[in-house]
PDB file of C-alpha atoms in Angstrom:
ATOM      1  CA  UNK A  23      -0.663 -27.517  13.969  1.00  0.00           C
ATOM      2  CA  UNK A  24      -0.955 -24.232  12.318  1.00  0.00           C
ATOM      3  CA  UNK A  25       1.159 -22.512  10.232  1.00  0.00           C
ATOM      4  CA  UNK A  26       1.214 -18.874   8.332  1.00  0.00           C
ATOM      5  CA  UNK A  27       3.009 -16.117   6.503  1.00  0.00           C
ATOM      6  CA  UNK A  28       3.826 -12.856   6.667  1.00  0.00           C
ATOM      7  CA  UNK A  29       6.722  -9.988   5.327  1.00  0.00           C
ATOM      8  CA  UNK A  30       7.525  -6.556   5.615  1.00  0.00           C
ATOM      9  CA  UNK A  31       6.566  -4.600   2.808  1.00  0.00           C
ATOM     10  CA  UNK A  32       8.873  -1.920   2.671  1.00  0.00           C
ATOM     11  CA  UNK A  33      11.552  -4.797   2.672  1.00  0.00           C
ATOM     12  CA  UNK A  34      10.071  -7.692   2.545  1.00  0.00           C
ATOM     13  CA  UNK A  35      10.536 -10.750   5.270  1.00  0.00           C
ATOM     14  CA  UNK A  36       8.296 -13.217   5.663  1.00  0.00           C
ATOM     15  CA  UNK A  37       7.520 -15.781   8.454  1.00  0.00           C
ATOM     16  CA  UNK A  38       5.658 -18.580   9.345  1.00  0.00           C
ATOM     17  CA  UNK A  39       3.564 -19.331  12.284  1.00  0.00           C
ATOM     18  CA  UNK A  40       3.044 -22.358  13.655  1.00  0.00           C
ATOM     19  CA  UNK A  41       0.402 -22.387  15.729  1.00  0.00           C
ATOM     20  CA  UNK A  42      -0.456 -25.501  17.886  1.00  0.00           C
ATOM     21  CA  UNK A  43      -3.985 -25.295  18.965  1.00  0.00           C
ATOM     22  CA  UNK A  44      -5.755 -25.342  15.625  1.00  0.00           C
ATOM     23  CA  UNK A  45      -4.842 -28.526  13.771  1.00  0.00           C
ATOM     24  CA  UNK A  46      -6.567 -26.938  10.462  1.00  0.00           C
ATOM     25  CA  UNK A  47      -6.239 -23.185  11.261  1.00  0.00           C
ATOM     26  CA  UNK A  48      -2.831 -21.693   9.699  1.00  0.00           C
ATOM     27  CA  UNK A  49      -2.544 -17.725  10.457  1.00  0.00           C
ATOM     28  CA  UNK A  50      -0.518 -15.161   9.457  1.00  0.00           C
ATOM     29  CA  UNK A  51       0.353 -11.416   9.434  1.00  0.00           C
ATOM     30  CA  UNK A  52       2.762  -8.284   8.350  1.00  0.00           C
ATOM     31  CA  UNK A  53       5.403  -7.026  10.185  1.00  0.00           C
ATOM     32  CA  UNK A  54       4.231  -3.178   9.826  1.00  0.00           C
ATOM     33  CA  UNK A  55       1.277  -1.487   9.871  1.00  0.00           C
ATOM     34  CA  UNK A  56       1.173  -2.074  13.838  1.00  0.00           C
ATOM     35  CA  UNK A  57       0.358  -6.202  13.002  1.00  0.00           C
ATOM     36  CA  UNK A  58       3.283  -6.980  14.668  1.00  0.00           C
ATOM     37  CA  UNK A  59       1.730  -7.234  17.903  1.00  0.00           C
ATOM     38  CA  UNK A  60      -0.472 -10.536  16.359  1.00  0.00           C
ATOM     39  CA  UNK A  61       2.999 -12.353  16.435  1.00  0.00           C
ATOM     40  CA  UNK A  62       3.526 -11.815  19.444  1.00  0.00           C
ATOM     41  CA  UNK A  63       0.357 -12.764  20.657  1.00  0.00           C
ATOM     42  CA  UNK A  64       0.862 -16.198  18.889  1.00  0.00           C
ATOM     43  CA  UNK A  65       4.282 -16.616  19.920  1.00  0.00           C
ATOM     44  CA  UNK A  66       2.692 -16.234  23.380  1.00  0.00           C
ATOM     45  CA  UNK A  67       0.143 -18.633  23.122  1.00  0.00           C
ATOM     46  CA  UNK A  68       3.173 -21.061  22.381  1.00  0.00           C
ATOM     47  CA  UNK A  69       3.250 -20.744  18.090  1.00  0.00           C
ATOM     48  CA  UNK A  70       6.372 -21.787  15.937  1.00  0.00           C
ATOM     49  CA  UNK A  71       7.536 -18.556  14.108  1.00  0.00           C
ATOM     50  CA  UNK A  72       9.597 -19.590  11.294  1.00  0.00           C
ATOM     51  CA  UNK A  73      11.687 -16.186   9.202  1.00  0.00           C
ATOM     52  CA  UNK A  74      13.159 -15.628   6.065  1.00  0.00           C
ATOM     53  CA  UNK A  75      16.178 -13.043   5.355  1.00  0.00           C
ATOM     54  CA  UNK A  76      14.205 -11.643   2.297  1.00  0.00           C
ATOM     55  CA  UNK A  77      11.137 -12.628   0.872  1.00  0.00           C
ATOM     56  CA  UNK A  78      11.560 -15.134  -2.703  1.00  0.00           C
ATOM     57  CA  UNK A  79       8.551 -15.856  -4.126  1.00  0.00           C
ATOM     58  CA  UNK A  80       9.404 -19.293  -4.987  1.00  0.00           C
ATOM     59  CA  UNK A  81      10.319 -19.954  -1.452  1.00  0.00           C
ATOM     60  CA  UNK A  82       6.868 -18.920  -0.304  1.00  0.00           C
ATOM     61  CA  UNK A  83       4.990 -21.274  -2.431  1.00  0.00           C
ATOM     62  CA  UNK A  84       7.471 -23.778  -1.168  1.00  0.00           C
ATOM     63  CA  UNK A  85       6.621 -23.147   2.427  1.00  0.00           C
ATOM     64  CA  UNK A  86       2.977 -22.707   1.415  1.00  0.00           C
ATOM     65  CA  UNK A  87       3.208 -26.115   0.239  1.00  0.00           C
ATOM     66  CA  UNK A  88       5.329 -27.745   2.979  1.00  0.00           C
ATOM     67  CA  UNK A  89       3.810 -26.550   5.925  1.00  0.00           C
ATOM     68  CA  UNK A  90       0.631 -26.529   4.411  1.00  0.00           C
ATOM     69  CA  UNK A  91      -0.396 -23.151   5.498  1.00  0.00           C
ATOM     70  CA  UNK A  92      -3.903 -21.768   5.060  1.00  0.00           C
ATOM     71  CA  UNK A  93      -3.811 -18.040   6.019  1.00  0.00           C
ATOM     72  CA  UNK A  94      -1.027 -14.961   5.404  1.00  0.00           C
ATOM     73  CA  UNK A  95      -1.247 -11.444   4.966  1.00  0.00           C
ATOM     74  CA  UNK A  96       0.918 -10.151   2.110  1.00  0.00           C
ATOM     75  CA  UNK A  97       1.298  -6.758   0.349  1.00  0.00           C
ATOM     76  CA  UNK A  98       0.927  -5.965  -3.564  1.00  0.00           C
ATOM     77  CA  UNK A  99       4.343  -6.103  -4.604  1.00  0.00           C
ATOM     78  CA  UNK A 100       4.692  -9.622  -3.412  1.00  0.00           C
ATOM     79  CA  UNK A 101       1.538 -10.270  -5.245  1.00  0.00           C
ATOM     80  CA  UNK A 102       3.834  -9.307  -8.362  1.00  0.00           C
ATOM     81  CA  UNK A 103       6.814 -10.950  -7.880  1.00  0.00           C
ATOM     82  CA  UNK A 104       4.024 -14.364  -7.358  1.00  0.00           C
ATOM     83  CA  UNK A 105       2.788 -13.681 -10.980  1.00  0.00           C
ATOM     84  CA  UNK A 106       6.333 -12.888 -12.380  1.00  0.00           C
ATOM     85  CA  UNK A 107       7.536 -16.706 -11.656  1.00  0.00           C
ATOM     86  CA  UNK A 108       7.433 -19.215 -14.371  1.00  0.00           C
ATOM     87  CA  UNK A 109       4.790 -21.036 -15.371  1.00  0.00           C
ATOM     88  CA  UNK A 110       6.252 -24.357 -14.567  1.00  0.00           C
ATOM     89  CA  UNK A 111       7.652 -23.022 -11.359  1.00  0.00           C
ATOM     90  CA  UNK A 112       4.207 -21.970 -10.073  1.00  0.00           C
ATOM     91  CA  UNK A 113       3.168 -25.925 -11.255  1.00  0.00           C
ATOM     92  CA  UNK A 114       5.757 -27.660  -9.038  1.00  0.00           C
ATOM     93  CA  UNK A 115       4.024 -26.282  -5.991  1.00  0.00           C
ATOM     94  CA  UNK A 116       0.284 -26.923  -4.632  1.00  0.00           C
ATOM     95  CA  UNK A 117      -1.458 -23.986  -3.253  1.00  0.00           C
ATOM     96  CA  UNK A 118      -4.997 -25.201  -2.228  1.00  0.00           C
ATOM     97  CA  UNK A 119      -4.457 -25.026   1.288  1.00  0.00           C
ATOM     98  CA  UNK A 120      -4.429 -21.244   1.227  1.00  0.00           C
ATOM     99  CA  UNK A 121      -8.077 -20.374   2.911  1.00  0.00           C
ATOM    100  CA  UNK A 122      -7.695 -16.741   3.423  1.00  0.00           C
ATOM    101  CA  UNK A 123      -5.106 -14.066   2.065  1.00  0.00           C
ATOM    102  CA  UNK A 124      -5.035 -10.666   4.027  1.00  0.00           C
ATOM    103  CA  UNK A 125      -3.896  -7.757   1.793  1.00  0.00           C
ATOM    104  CA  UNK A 126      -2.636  -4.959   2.982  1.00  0.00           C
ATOM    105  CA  UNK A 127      -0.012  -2.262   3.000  1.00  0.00           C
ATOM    106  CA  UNK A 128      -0.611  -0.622  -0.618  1.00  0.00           C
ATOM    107  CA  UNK A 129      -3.001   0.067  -3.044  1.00  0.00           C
ATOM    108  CA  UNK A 130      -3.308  -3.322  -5.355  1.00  0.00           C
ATOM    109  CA  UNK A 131      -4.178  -2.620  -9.078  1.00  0.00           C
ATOM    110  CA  UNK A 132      -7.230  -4.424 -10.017  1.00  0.00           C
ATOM    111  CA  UNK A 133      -5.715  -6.769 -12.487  1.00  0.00           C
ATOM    112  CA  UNK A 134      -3.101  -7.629 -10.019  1.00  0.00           C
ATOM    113  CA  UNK A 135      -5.781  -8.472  -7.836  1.00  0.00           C
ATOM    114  CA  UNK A 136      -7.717 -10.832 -10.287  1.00  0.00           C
ATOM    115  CA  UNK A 137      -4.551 -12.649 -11.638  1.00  0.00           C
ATOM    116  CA  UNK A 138      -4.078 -13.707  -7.823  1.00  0.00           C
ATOM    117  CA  UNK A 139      -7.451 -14.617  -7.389  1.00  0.00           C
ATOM    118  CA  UNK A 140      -7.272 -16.314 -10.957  1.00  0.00           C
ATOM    119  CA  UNK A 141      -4.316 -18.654  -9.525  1.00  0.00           C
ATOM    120  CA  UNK A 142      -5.296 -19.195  -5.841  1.00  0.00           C
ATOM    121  CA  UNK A 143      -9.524 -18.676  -5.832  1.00  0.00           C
ATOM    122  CA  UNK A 144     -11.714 -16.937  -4.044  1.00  0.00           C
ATOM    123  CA  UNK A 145      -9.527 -16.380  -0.772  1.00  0.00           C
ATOM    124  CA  UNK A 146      -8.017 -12.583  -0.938  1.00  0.00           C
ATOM    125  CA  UNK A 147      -9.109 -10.531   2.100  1.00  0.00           C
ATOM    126  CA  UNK A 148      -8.540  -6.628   1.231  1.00  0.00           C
ATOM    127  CA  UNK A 149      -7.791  -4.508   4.516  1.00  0.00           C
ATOM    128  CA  UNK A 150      -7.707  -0.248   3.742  1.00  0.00           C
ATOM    129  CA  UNK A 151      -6.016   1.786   6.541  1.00  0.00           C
ATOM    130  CA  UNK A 152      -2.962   3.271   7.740  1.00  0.00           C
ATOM    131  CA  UNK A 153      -0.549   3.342  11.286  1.00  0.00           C
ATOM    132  CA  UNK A 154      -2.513   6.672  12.561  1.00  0.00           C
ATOM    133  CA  UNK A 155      -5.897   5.572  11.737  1.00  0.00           C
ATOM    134  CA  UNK A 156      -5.808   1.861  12.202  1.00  0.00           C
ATOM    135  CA  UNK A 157      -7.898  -0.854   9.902  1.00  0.00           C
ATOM    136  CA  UNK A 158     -11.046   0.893   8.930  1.00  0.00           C
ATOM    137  CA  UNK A 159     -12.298  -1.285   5.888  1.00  0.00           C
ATOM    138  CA  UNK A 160     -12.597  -5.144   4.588  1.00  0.00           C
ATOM    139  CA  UNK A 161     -13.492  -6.943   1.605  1.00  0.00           C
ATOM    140  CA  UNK A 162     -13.364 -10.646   1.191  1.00  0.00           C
ATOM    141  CA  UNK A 163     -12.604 -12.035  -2.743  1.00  0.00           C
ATOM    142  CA  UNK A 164     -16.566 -12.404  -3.594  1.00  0.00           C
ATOM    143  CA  UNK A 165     -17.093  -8.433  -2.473  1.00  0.00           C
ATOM    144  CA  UNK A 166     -14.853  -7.377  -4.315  1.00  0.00           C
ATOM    145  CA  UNK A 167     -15.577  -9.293  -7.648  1.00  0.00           C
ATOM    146  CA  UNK A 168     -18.830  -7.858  -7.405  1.00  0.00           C
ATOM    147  CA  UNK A 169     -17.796  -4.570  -6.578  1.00  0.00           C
ATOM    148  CA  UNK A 170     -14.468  -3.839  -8.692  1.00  0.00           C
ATOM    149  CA  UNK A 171     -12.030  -1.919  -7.005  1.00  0.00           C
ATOM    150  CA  UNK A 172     -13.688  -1.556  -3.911  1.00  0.00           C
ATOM    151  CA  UNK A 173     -11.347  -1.786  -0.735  1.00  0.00           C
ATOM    152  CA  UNK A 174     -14.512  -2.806   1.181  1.00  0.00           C
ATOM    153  CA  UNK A 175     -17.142  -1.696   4.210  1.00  0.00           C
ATOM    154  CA  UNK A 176     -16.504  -0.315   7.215  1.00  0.00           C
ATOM    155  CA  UNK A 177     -15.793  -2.548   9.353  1.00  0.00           C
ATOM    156  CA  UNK A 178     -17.326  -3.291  13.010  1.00  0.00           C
ATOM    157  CA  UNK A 179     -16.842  -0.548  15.657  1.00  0.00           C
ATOM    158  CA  UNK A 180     -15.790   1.944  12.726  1.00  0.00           C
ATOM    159  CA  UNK A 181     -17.584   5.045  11.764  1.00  0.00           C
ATOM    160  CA  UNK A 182     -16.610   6.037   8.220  1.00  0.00           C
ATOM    161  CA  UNK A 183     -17.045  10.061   7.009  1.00  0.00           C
ATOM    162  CA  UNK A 184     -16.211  11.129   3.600  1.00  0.00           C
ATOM    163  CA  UNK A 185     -15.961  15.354   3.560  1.00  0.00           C
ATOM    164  CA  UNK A 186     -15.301  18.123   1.234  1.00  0.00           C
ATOM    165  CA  UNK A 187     -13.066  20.975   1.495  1.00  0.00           C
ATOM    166  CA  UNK A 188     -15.811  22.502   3.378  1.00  0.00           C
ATOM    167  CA  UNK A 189     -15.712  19.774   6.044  1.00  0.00           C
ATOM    168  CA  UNK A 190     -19.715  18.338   4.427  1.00  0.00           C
ATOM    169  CA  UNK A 191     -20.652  14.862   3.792  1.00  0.00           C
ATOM    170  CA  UNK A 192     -20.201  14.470  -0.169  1.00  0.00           C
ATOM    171  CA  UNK A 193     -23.459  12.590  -1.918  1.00  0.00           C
ATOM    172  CA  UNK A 194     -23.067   8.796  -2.825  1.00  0.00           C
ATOM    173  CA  UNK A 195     -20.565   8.319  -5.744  1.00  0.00           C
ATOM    174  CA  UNK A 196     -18.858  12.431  -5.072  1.00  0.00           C
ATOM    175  CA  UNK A 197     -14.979  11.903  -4.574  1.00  0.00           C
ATOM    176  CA  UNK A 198     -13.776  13.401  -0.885  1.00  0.00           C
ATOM    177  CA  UNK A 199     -11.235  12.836   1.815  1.00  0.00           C
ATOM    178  CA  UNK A 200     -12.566   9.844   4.075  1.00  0.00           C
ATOM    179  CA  UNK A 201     -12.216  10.321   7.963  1.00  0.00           C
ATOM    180  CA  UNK A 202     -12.813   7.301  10.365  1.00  0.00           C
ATOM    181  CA  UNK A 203     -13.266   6.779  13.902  1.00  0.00           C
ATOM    182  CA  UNK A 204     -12.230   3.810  15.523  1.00  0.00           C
ATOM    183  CA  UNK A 205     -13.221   2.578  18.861  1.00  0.00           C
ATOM    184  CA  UNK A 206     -10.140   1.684  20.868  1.00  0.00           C
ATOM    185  CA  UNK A 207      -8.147   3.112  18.846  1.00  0.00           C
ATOM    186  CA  UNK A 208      -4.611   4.199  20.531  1.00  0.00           C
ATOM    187  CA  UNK A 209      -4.502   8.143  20.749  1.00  0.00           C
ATOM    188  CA  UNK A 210      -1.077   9.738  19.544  1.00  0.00           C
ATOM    189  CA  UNK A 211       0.854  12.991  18.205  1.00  0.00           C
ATOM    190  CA  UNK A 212       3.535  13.781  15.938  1.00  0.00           C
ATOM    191  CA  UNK A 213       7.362  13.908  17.674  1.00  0.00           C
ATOM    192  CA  UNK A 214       8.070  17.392  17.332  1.00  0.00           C
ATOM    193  CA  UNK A 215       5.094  18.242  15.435  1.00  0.00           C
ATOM    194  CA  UNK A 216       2.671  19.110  17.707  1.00  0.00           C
ATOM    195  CA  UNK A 217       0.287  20.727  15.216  1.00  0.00           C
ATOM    196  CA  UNK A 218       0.386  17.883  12.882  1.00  0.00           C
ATOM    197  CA  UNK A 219      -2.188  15.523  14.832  1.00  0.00           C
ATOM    198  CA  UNK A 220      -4.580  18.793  15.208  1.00  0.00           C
ATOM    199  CA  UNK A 221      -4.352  19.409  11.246  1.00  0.00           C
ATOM    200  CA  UNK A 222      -5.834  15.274  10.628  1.00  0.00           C
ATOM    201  CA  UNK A 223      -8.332  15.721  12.871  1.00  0.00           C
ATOM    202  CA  UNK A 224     -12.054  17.172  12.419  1.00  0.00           C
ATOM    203  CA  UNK A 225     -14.714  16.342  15.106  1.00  0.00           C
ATOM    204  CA  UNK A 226     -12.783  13.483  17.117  1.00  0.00           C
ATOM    205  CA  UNK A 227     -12.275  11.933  12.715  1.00  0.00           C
ATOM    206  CA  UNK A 228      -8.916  11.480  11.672  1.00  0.00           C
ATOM    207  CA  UNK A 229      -7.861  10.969   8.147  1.00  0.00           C
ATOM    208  CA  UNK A 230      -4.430   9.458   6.424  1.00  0.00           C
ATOM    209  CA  UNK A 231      -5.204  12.375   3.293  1.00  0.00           C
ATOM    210  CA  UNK A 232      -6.949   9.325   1.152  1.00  0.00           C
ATOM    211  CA  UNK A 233      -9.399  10.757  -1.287  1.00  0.00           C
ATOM    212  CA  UNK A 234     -12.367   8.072  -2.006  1.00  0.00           C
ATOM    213  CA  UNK A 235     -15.869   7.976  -2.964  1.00  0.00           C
ATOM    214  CA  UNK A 236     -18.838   5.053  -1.713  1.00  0.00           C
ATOM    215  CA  UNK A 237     -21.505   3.196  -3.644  1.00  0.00           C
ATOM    216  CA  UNK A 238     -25.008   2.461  -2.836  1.00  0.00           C
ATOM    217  CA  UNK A 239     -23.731  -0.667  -0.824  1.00  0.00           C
ATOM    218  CA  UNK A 240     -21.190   0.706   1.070  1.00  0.00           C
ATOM    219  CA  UNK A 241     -18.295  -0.040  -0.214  1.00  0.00           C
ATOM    220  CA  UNK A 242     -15.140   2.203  -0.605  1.00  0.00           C
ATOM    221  CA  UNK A 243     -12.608   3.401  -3.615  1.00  0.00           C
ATOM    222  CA  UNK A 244      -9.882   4.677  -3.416  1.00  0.00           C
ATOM    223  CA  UNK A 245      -9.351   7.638  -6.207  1.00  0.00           C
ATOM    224  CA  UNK A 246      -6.422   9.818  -5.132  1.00  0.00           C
ATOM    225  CA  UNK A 247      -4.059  11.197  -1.952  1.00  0.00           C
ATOM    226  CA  UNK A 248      -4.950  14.733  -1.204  1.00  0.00           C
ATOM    227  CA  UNK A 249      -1.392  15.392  -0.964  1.00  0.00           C
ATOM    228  CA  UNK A 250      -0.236  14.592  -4.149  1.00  0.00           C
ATOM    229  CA  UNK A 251      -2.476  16.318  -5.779  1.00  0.00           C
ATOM    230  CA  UNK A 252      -1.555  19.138  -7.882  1.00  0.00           C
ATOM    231  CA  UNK A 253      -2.971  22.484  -7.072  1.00  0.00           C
ATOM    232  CA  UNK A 254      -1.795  24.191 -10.070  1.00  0.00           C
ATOM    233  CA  UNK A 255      -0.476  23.280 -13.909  1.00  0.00           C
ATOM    234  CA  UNK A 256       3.144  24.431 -14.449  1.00  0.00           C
ATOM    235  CA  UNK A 257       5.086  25.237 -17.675  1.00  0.00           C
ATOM    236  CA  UNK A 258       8.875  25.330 -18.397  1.00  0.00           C
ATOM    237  CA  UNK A 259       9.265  29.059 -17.715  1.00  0.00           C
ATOM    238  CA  UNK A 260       7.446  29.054 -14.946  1.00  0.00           C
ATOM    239  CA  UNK A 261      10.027  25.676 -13.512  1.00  0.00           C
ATOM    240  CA  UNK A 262      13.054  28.366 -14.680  1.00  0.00           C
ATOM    241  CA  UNK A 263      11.780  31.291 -12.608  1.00  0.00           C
ATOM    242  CA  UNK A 264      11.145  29.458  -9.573  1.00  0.00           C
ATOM    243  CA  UNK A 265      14.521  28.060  -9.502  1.00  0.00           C
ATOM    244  CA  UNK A 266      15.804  31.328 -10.989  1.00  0.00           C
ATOM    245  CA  UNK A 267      15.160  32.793  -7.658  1.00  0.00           C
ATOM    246  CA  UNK A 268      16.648  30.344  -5.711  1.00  0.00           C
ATOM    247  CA  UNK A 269      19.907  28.883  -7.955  1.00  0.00           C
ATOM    248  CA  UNK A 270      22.967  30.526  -9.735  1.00  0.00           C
ATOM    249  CA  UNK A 271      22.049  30.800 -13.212  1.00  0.00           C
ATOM    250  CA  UNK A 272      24.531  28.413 -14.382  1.00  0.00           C
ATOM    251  CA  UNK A 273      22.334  25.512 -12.557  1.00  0.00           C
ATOM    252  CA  UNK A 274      19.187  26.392 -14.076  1.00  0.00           C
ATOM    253  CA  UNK A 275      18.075  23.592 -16.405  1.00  0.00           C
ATOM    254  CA  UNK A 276      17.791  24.442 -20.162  1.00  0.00           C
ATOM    255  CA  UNK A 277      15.984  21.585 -20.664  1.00  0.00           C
ATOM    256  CA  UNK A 278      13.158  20.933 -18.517  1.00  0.00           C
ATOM    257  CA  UNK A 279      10.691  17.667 -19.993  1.00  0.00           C
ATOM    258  CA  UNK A 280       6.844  16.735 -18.805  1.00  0.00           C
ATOM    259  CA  UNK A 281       5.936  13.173 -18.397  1.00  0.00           C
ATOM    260  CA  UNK A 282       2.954  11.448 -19.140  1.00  0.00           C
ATOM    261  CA  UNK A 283       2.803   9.667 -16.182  1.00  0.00           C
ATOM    262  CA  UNK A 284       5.389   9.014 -13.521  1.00  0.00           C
ATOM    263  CA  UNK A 285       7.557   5.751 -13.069  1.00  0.00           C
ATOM    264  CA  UNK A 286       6.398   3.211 -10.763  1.00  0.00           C
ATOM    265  CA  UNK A 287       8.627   0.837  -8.565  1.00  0.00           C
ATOM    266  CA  UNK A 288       7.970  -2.588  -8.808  1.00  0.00           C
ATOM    267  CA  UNK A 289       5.638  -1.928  -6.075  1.00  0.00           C
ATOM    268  CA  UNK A 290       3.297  -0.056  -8.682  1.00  0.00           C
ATOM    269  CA  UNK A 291       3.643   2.734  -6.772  1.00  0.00           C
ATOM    270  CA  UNK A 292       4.571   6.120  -8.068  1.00  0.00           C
ATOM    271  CA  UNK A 293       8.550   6.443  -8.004  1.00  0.00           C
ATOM    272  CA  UNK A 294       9.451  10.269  -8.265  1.00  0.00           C
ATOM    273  CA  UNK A 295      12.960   9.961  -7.128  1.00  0.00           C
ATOM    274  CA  UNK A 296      13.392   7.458 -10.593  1.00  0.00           C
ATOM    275  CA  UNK A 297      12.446  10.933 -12.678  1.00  0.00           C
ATOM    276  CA  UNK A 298      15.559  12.664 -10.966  1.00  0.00           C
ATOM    277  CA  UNK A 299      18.206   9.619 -11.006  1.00  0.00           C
ATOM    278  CA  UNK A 300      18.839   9.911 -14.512  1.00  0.00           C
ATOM    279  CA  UNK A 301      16.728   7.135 -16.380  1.00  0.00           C
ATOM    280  CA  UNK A 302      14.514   8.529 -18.519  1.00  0.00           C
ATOM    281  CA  UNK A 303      13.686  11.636 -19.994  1.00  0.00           C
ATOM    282  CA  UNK A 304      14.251  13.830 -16.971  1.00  0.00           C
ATOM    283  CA  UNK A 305      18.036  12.524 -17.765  1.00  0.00           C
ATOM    284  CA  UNK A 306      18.158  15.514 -20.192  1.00  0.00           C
ATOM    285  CA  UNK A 307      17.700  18.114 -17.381  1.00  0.00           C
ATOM    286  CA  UNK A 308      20.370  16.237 -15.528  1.00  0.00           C
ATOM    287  CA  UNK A 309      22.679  16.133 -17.932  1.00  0.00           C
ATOM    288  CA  UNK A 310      21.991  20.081 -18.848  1.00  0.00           C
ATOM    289  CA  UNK A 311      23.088  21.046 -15.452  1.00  0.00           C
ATOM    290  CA  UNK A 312      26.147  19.464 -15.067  1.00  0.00           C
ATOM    291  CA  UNK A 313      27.428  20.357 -18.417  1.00  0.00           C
ATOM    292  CA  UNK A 314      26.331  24.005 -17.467  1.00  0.00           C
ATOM    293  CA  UNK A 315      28.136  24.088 -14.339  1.00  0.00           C
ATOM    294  CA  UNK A 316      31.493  22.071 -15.089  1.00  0.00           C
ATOM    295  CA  UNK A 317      31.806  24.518 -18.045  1.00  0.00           C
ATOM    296  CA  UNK A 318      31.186  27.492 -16.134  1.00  0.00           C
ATOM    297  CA  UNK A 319      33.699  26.575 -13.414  1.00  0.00           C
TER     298      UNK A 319
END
């Protein structure tokens, strides 16, 4: 029998598959991403799917352990809430049946990364690509220990650009948006945003707006999104005018704070909407504004 593991990242489920042709094979994937469709495919060729409500970390090394399941695909943030558990609880469970670990879904910090690999060996399988442009890249546990922070090679049937502004190849080791081309891969367009597929596209390339840059052997890091990047530094006056233009002046902050760094979700990825809810030191521009306009009205 074969069994694996999979969740949702954006709210994460996970499932096990158990698979009856294989008596040492155990498989799994995500539910997003456009994986999915592997479930079915093993539900077809008559696998046990077993589901959670929510994804507990404990309860996956639990299942690891009972079904003795070799392969999953899991996202960073599950990867966190692994190396968050107890040291005794991680003890009470044995791991060493896990073969293979697909990772997938978002970026995974590098120490994240080794901590896993640390715990469970050699058996993390990195996988870089997005819904519009499929799987593009791979990098098994012994690639990327010897190239850090690499999200792997192209992989087969997969024609890999990287481009400047200009729409040029960028030298070896020059940062620049990558495009791919994937054979097979499923055309599509935007609902209502016909222009939007045309805009991603340059010579029958499409790209998700990752910025990365390539080594000698091939291998890809990720270094930015093109559309988070700023185009232009700010100040406090300028913040005021903009809204000036478009508020009462009662609801223009007074108090208008820069931070360091934005706060990251548990995730580890960047959480703007946390700078606006009122934790932290955007709380101050909050709190301006609705002093200004309950005394003002």
């Amino acid at each position: 029998m074969t069994n694996s593991m999979s969740a949702w990242p954006t709210q994460p489920l996970s499932f096990a598959v158990t698979q009856k042709y294989f008596p040492s094979v155990k498989q799994g994937i995500p539910r997003s991403g456009g994986h999915s469709s592997r479930a079915l495919g093993w539900v077809r060729s008559r696998s046990f799917v077993v589901l959670q409500d929510r994804f507990d970390a404990e309860d996956l090394l639990r299942l690891i352990y009972e079904k003795q399941i070799s392969n999953l695909m899991l996202v960073p943030i599950m990867f966190n809430r692994l190396l968050q558990l107890p040291d005794e609880t991680r003890a009470k469970y044995d791991v060493s049946s896990v073969r293979h670990v697909v990772l997938g879904g978002a970026p995974c910090p590098q120490h994240t990364k080794q901590a896993m690999i640390d715990w469970w060996g050699p058996v993390l399988i990195e996988q870089y690509g997005s819904l519009e442009i499929g799987v593009c890249t791979g990098a098994t546990a012994q690639e990327w220990m010897a190239h850090p922070g690499a999200v792997g090679k192209a992989l087969v049937d997969v024609n890999i650009k990287i481009l400047d502004a200009d729409g040029i190849e960028v030298p070896i080791g020059e940062p620049g948006e990558i495009y791919t081309q994937i054979a097979q891969q499923p055309d599509f367009e935007y609902e209502g945003r016909p222009d939007a597929r045309a805009e991603m596209e340059k010579d029958g390339f499409l790209t998700a707006g990752d910025i990365d840059y390539h080594d000698n052997d091939g291998f890809l890091y990720l270094s930015d999104r093109k559309k988070d990047m700023d185009s232009v530094a700010v100040t406090a006056d300028d913040v005021r005018s903009f809204v000036g233009r478009r508020l009462a002046n009662y609801k223009v902050p007074k108090v208008i704070d820069f931070l360091d760094e934005i706060p990251q979700l548990d995730s580890e990825k960047s959480s703007s909407a946390s700078c606006a809810s009122g934790n932290g030191p955007q709380a101050a521009v909050q709190s301006s504004c609705y002093a200004d306009q309950h005394s003002n009205g």
